[in-house]
XYZ file of C-alpha atoms in Angstrom:
456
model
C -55.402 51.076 13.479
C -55.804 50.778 17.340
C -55.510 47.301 18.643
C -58.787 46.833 20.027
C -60.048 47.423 16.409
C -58.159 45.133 14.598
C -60.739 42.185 13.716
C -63.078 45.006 12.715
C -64.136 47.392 10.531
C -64.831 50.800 11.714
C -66.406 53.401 9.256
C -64.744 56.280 8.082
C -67.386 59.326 7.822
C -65.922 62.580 6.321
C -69.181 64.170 7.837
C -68.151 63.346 11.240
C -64.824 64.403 10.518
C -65.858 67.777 9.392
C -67.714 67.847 12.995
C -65.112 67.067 15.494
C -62.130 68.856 13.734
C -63.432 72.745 15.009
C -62.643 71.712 18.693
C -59.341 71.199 19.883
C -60.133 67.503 21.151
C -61.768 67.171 17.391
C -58.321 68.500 15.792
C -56.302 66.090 17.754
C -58.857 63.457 16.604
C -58.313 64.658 13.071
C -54.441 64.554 12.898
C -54.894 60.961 14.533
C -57.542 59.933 11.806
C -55.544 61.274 8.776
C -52.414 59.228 10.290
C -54.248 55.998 10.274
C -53.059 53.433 7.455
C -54.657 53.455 4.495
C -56.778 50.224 4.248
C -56.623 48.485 0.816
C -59.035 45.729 -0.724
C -57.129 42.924 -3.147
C -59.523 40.848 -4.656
C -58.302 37.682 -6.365
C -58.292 34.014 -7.005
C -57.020 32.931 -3.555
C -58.308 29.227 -4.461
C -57.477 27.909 -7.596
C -56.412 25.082 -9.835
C -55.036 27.000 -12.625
C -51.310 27.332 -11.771
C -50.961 30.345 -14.063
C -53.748 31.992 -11.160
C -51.381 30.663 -8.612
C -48.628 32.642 -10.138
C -50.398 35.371 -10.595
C -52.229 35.613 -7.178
C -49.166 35.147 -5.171
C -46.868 37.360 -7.566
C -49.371 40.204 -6.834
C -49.803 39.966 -3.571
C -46.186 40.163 -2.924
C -46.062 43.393 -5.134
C -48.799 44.928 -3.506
C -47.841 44.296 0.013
C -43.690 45.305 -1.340
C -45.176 48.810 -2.606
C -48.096 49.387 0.065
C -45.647 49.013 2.885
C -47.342 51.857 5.332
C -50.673 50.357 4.222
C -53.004 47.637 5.671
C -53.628 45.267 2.798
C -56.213 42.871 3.010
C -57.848 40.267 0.666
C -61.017 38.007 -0.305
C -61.251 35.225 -2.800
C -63.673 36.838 -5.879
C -67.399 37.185 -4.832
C -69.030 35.707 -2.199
C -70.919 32.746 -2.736
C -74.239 34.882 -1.711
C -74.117 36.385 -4.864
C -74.593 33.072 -7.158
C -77.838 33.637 -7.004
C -77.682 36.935 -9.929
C -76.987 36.916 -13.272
C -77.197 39.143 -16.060
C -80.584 37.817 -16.996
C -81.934 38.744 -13.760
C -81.096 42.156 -14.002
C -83.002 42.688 -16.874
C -80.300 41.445 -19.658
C -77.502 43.691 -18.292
C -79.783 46.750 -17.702
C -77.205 49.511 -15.700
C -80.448 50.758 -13.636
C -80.685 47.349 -12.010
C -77.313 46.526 -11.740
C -76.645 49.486 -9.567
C -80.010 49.460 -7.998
C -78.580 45.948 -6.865
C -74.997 47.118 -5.211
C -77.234 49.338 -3.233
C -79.641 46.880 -2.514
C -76.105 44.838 -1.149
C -74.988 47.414 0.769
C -77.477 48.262 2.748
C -78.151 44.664 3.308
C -74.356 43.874 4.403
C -72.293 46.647 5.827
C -71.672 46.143 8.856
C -69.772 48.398 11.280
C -68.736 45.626 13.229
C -68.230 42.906 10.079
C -64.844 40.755 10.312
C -62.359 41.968 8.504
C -60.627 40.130 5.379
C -57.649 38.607 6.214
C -54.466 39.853 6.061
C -52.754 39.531 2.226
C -49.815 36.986 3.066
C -48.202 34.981 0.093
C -49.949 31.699 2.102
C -53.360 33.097 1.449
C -52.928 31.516 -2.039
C -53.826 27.713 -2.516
C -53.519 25.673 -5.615
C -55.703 22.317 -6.045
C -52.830 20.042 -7.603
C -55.078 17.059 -8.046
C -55.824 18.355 -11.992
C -59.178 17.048 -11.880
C -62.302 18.301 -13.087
C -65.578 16.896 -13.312
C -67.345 16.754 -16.615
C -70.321 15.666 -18.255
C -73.590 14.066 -16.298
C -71.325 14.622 -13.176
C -70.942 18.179 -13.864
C -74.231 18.704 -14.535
C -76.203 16.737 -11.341
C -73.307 18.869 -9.112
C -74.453 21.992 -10.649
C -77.770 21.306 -10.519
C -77.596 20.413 -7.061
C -75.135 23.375 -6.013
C -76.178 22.564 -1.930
C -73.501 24.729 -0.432
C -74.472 27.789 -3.010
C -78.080 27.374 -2.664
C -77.800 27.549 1.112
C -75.276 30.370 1.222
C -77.825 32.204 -1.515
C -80.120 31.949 1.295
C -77.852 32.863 4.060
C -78.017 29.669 5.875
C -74.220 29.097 5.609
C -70.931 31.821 5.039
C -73.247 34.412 6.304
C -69.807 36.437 7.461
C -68.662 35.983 4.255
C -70.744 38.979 2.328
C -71.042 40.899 5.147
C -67.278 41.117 5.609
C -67.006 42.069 1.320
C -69.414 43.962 0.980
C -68.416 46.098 3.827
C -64.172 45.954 2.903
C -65.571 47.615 -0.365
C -67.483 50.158 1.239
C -64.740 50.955 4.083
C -61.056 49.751 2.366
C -59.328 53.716 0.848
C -58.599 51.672 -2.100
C -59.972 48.549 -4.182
C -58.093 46.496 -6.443
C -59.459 43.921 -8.438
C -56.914 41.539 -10.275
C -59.757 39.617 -13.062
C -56.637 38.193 -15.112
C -58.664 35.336 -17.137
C -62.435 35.967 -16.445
C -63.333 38.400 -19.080
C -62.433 36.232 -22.375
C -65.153 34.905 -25.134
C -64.747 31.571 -23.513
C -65.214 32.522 -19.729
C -68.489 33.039 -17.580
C -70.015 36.310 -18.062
C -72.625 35.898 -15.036
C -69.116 35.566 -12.797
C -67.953 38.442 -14.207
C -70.929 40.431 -13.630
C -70.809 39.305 -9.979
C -66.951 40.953 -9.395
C -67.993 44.086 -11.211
C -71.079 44.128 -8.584
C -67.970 44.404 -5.896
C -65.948 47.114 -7.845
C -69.726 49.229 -8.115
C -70.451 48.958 -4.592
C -66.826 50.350 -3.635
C -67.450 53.156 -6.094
C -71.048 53.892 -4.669
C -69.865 54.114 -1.567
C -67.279 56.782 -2.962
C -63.743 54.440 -2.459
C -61.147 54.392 -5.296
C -61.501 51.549 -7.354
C -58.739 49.601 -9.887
C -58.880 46.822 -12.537
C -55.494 45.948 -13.099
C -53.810 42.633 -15.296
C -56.242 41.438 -17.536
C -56.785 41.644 -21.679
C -60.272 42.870 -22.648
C -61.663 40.390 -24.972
C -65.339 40.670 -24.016
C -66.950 38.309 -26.028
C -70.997 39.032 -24.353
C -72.943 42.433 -25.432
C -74.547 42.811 -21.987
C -71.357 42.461 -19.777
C -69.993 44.509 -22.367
C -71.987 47.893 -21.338
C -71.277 46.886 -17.069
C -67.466 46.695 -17.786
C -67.816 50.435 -19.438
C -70.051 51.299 -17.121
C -67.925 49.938 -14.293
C -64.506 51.042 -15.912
C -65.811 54.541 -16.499
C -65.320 55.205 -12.978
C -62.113 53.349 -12.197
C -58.996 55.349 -10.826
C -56.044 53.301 -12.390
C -56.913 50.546 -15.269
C -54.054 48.409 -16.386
C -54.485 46.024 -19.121
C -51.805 43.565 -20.823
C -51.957 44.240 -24.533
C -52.172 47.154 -26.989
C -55.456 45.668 -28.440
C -56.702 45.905 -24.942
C -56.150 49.740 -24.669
C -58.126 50.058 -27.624
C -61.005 48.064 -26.468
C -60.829 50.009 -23.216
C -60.622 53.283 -25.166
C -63.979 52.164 -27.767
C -65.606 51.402 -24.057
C -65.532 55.234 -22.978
C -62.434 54.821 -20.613
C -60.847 57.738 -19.783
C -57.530 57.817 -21.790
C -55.482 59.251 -18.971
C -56.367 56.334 -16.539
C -55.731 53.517 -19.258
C -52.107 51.930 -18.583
C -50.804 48.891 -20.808
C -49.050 46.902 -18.325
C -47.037 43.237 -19.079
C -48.875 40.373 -17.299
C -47.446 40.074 -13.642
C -46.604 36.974 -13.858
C -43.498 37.961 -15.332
C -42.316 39.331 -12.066
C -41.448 35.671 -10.764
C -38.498 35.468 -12.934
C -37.048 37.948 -10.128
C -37.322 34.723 -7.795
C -34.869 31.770 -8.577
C -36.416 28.067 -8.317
C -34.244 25.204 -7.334
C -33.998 22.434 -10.122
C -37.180 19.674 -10.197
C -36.781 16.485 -8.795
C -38.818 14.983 -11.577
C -38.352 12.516 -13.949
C -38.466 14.522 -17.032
C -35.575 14.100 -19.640
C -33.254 17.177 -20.441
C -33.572 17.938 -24.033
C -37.394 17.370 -24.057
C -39.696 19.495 -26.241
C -42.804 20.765 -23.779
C -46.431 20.885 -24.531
C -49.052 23.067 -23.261
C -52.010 23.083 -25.213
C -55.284 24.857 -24.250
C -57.690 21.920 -24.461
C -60.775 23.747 -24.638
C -59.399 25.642 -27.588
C -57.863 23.237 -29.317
C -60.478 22.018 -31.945
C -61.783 25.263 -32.694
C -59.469 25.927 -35.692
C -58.467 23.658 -38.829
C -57.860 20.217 -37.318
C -53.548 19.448 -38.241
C -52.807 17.908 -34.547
C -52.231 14.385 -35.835
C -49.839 16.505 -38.515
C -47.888 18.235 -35.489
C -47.494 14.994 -33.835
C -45.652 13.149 -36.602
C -43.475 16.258 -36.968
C -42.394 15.576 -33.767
C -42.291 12.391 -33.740
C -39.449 12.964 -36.451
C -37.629 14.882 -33.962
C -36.544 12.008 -32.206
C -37.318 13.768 -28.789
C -39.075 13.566 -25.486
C -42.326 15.387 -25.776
C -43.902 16.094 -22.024
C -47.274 17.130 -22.136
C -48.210 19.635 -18.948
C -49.600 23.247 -18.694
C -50.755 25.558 -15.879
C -54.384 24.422 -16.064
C -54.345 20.581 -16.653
C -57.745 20.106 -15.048
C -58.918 21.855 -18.043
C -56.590 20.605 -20.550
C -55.678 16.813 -19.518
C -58.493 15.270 -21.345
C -56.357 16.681 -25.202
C -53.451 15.957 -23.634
C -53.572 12.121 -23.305
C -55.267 11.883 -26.876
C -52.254 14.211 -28.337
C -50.251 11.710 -26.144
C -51.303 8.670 -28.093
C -50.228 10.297 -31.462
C -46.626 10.359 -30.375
C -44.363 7.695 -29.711
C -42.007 9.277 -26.907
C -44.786 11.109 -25.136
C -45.216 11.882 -21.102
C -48.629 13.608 -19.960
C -48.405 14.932 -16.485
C -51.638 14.080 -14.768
C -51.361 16.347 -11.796
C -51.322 19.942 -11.518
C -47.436 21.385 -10.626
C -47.706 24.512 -8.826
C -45.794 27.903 -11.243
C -42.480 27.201 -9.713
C -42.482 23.664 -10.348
C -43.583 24.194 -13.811
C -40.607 26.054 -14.381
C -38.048 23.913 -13.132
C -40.037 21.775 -15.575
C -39.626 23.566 -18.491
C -36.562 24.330 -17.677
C -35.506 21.024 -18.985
C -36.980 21.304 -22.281
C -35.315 23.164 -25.025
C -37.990 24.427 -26.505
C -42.030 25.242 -25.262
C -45.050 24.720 -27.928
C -47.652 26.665 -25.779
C -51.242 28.074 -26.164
C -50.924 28.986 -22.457
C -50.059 32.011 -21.951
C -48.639 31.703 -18.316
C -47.170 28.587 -19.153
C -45.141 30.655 -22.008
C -44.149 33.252 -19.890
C -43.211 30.841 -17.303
C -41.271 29.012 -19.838
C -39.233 32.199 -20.997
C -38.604 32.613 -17.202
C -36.077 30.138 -17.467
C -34.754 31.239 -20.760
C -35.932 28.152 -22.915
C -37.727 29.266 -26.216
C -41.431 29.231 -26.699
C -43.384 28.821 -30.337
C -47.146 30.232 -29.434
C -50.435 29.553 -30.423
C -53.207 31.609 -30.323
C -55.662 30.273 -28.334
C -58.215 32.745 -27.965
C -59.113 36.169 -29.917
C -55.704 38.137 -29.132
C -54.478 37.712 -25.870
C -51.189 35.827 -26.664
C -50.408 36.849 -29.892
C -50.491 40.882 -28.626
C -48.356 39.587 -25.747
C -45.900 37.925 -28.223
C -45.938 40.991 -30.327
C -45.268 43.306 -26.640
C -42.164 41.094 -26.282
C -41.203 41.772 -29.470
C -40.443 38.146 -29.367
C -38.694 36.784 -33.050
C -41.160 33.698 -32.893
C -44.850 35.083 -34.356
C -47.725 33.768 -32.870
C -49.614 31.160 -34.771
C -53.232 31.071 -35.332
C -55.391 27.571 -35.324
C -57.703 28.979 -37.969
C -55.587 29.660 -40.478
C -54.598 26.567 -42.286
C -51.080 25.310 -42.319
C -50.491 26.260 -38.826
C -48.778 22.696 -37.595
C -46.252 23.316 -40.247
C -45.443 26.797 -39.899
C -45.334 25.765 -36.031
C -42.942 22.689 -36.758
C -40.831 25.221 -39.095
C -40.492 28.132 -36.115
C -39.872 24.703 -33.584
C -37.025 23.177 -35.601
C -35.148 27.433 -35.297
C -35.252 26.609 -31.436
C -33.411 23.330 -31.724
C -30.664 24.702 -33.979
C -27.949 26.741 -33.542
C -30.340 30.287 -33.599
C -31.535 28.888 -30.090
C -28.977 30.711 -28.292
C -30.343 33.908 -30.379
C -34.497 33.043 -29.672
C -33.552 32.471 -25.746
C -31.298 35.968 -25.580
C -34.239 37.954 -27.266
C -36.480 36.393 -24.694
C -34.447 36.938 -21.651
C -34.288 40.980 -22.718
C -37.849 40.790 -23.256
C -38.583 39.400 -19.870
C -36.041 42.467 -18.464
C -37.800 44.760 -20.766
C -41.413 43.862 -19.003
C -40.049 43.866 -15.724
C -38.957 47.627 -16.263
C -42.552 48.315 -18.318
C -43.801 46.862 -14.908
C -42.433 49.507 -12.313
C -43.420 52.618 -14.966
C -46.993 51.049 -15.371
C -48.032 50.439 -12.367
C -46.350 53.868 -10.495
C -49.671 55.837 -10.668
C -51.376 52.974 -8.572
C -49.218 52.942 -6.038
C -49.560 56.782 -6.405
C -53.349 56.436 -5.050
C -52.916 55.424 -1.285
């Protein structure tokens, strides 16, 4: 890219190409054009205060930029705020018509051909809110009724760069990869989803190569069912984390030659050593990280799991990757068991696995707190805290410990059972099978994702 273009976007037209490229200025113009670097789009959770997104954000970056390296790799942070303001209601219950009449409607409106560009994708592009706090209740509500920032950006009074420079990296950028790890679950906000697949569309109407990449497919809304096929019907690459995932993607009307099953990338930080936490936490310690919005919606045994361990005589320190969501269970788990720490703020993913390093064994329904706990070789007994996502994970690893289910009945004791293996003498056996599954991924990685890096 020439130097005086560098905060910009300029257009590529294969039109004009075609019309320059007969003269012999146009042919030197040509064999400058098809020299430029490719341009590629990352979108992602650059804000965040999951730690798990932290991971994951900064982890892919660092791949991307590592196997782009002729490229010019940008990012943005999800949708812009502009588009708060649609929903699946208000295109007509998820109607495809209106949902693509709407990515025109955006393009037209926003590209720009002299819109900022995103910013370049550095590892510092990715901040984590360590405060673990998130309002609830009344609060919740008044803030999101009120929504002053949102309303005003809906109406272009404030961030008005902000779509303008999106919407125009996804109608210029060669390639566009979206990274929706966590959004499409039963649990999460269909409407937000929606609003990133509006991003993905306008790339592809605009005729750019588009990827979804990291993510299980447990769609858990009709409507935003039919825009993710819709959507994923004209993707280049799709990687997804699970087998069950491929077959959701496959019932969708993927195409079965695009469809890769890909470990989550958060398992590429155990290729980064972390020094040891200067924290308070106990060696020998059992870890907890409990999904908190899950956790009562299966047969109620938690008081039974806490005077199992209780019984162990251990340290028990409650902390996860999203403790904004799940602090609230934590401190009433807490008061069920006598040697109990909760950690009230949010570590970042390195510090959670010096952490757990300390424990000797993990209970998690977290699923990037479990593969940040096998990062550092200590044994994790899961819980399922969704439809599939960890348990298919669990059963990708190969992993000796099965996945345990809240619904089914039992669960704190078949969890206590699989807890007391990792504090006998089979731990060495649990921890070796986990550090060849985490090699095992690593190498899964590099095949799965080949065909991406394939596309620019």
């Amino acid at each position: 890219m020439d130097e005086k273009q560098e905060g910009r976007f300029t257009p590529s037209s294969n039109a004009a190409v075609a019309k320059v490229c007969f003269s012999p200025v146009g042919s030197l113009l040509y064999v400058i054009g098809t020299n430029m670097r490719p341009r590629i789009l990352l979108i992602t959770r650059l804000h965040t205060q999951n730690a798990g997104n932290e991971g994951l954000s900064t982890e892919f970056i660092r791949y991307a930029i590592s196997r782009f390296p002729a490229a010019d790799v940008r990012a943005i942070d999800r949708y812009p705020r502009f588009f708060e303001q649609f929903d699946l209601r208000g295109i007509g219950g998820g109607s495809i018509k209106e949902f693509d009449a709407l990515a025109h409607a955006l393009t037209l409106r926003f590209r720009r051909e002299d819109a900022p560009l995103p910013a370049k994708a550095e590892l510092n592009l990715v901040k984590l809110d360590e405060t673990g706090k998130e309002l609830r209740g009344p609060f919740r509500r008044v803030t999101r009724k009120l929504a002053l920032r949102r309303k005003l950006a809906g109406m272009g009074l404030i961030e008005r760069s902000v779509p303008v420079t999106a919407v125009t990296a996804c109608c210029t950028s060669d390639l566009v990869v979206w990274n929706p790890a966590g959004e499409i679950c039963p649990t999460g906000d269909p409407h937000q989803v929606m609003r990133l697949l509006l991003l993905l569309r306008i790339a592809q109407l605009s005729g750019k190569k588009t990827v979804a990449i990291n993510h299980s497919l447990e769609i858990g809304n009709n409507a935003l069912g039919a825009l993710i096929a819709h959507v994923y019907k004209n993707l280049c690459y799709l990687s997804v984390r699970d087998a069950k995932s491929v077959e959701v993607a496959i019932d969708l009307g993927v195409r079965n030659s695009i469809i890769h099953e890909a470990p989550d990338m958060v398992f590429l930080a155990s290729q980064t050593s972390v020094p040891e936490a200067a924290s308070a936490i106990p060696r020998g310690a059992i870890g907890l990280a409990v999904n908190g919005l899950g956790a009562m919606q299966g047969v109620d045994e938690w008081a039974r799991l806490a005077e199992g361990l209780n019984k162990t005589g251990r340290p028990i320190v409650l902390v996860s990757n999203a403790i904004h969501r799940d602090l609230a269970f934590a401190r009433r788990l807490s008061r069920m068991i006598d040697k109990s720490t909760v950690i009230n703020h949010q570590p970042r993913y390195q510090q959670l696995r010096s952490i757990y390093r300390k424990c000797d064994a993990v209970i998690s329904s977290r699923l990037h707190a479990s593969i940040l706990a096998l990062c550092e070789g200590v044994p994790v007994v899961s819980i399922e805290p969704s439809v599939f996502k960890l348990s298919a994970i669990f059963r990708q690893l190969d992993y000796p410990l099965e996945t345990e289910r809240l619904q089914q009945a039992g669960w704190s004791d078949r969890v206590l059972a699989k807890l007391a293996r990792c504090l006998s003498e089979e731990r060495s056996s649990i921890s070796s099978a986990g550090a060849n599954a985490i090699s095992q991924q690593l190498r899964r990685i590099e095949v799965a994702y080949a065909p991406l890096f394939a596309l620019a």
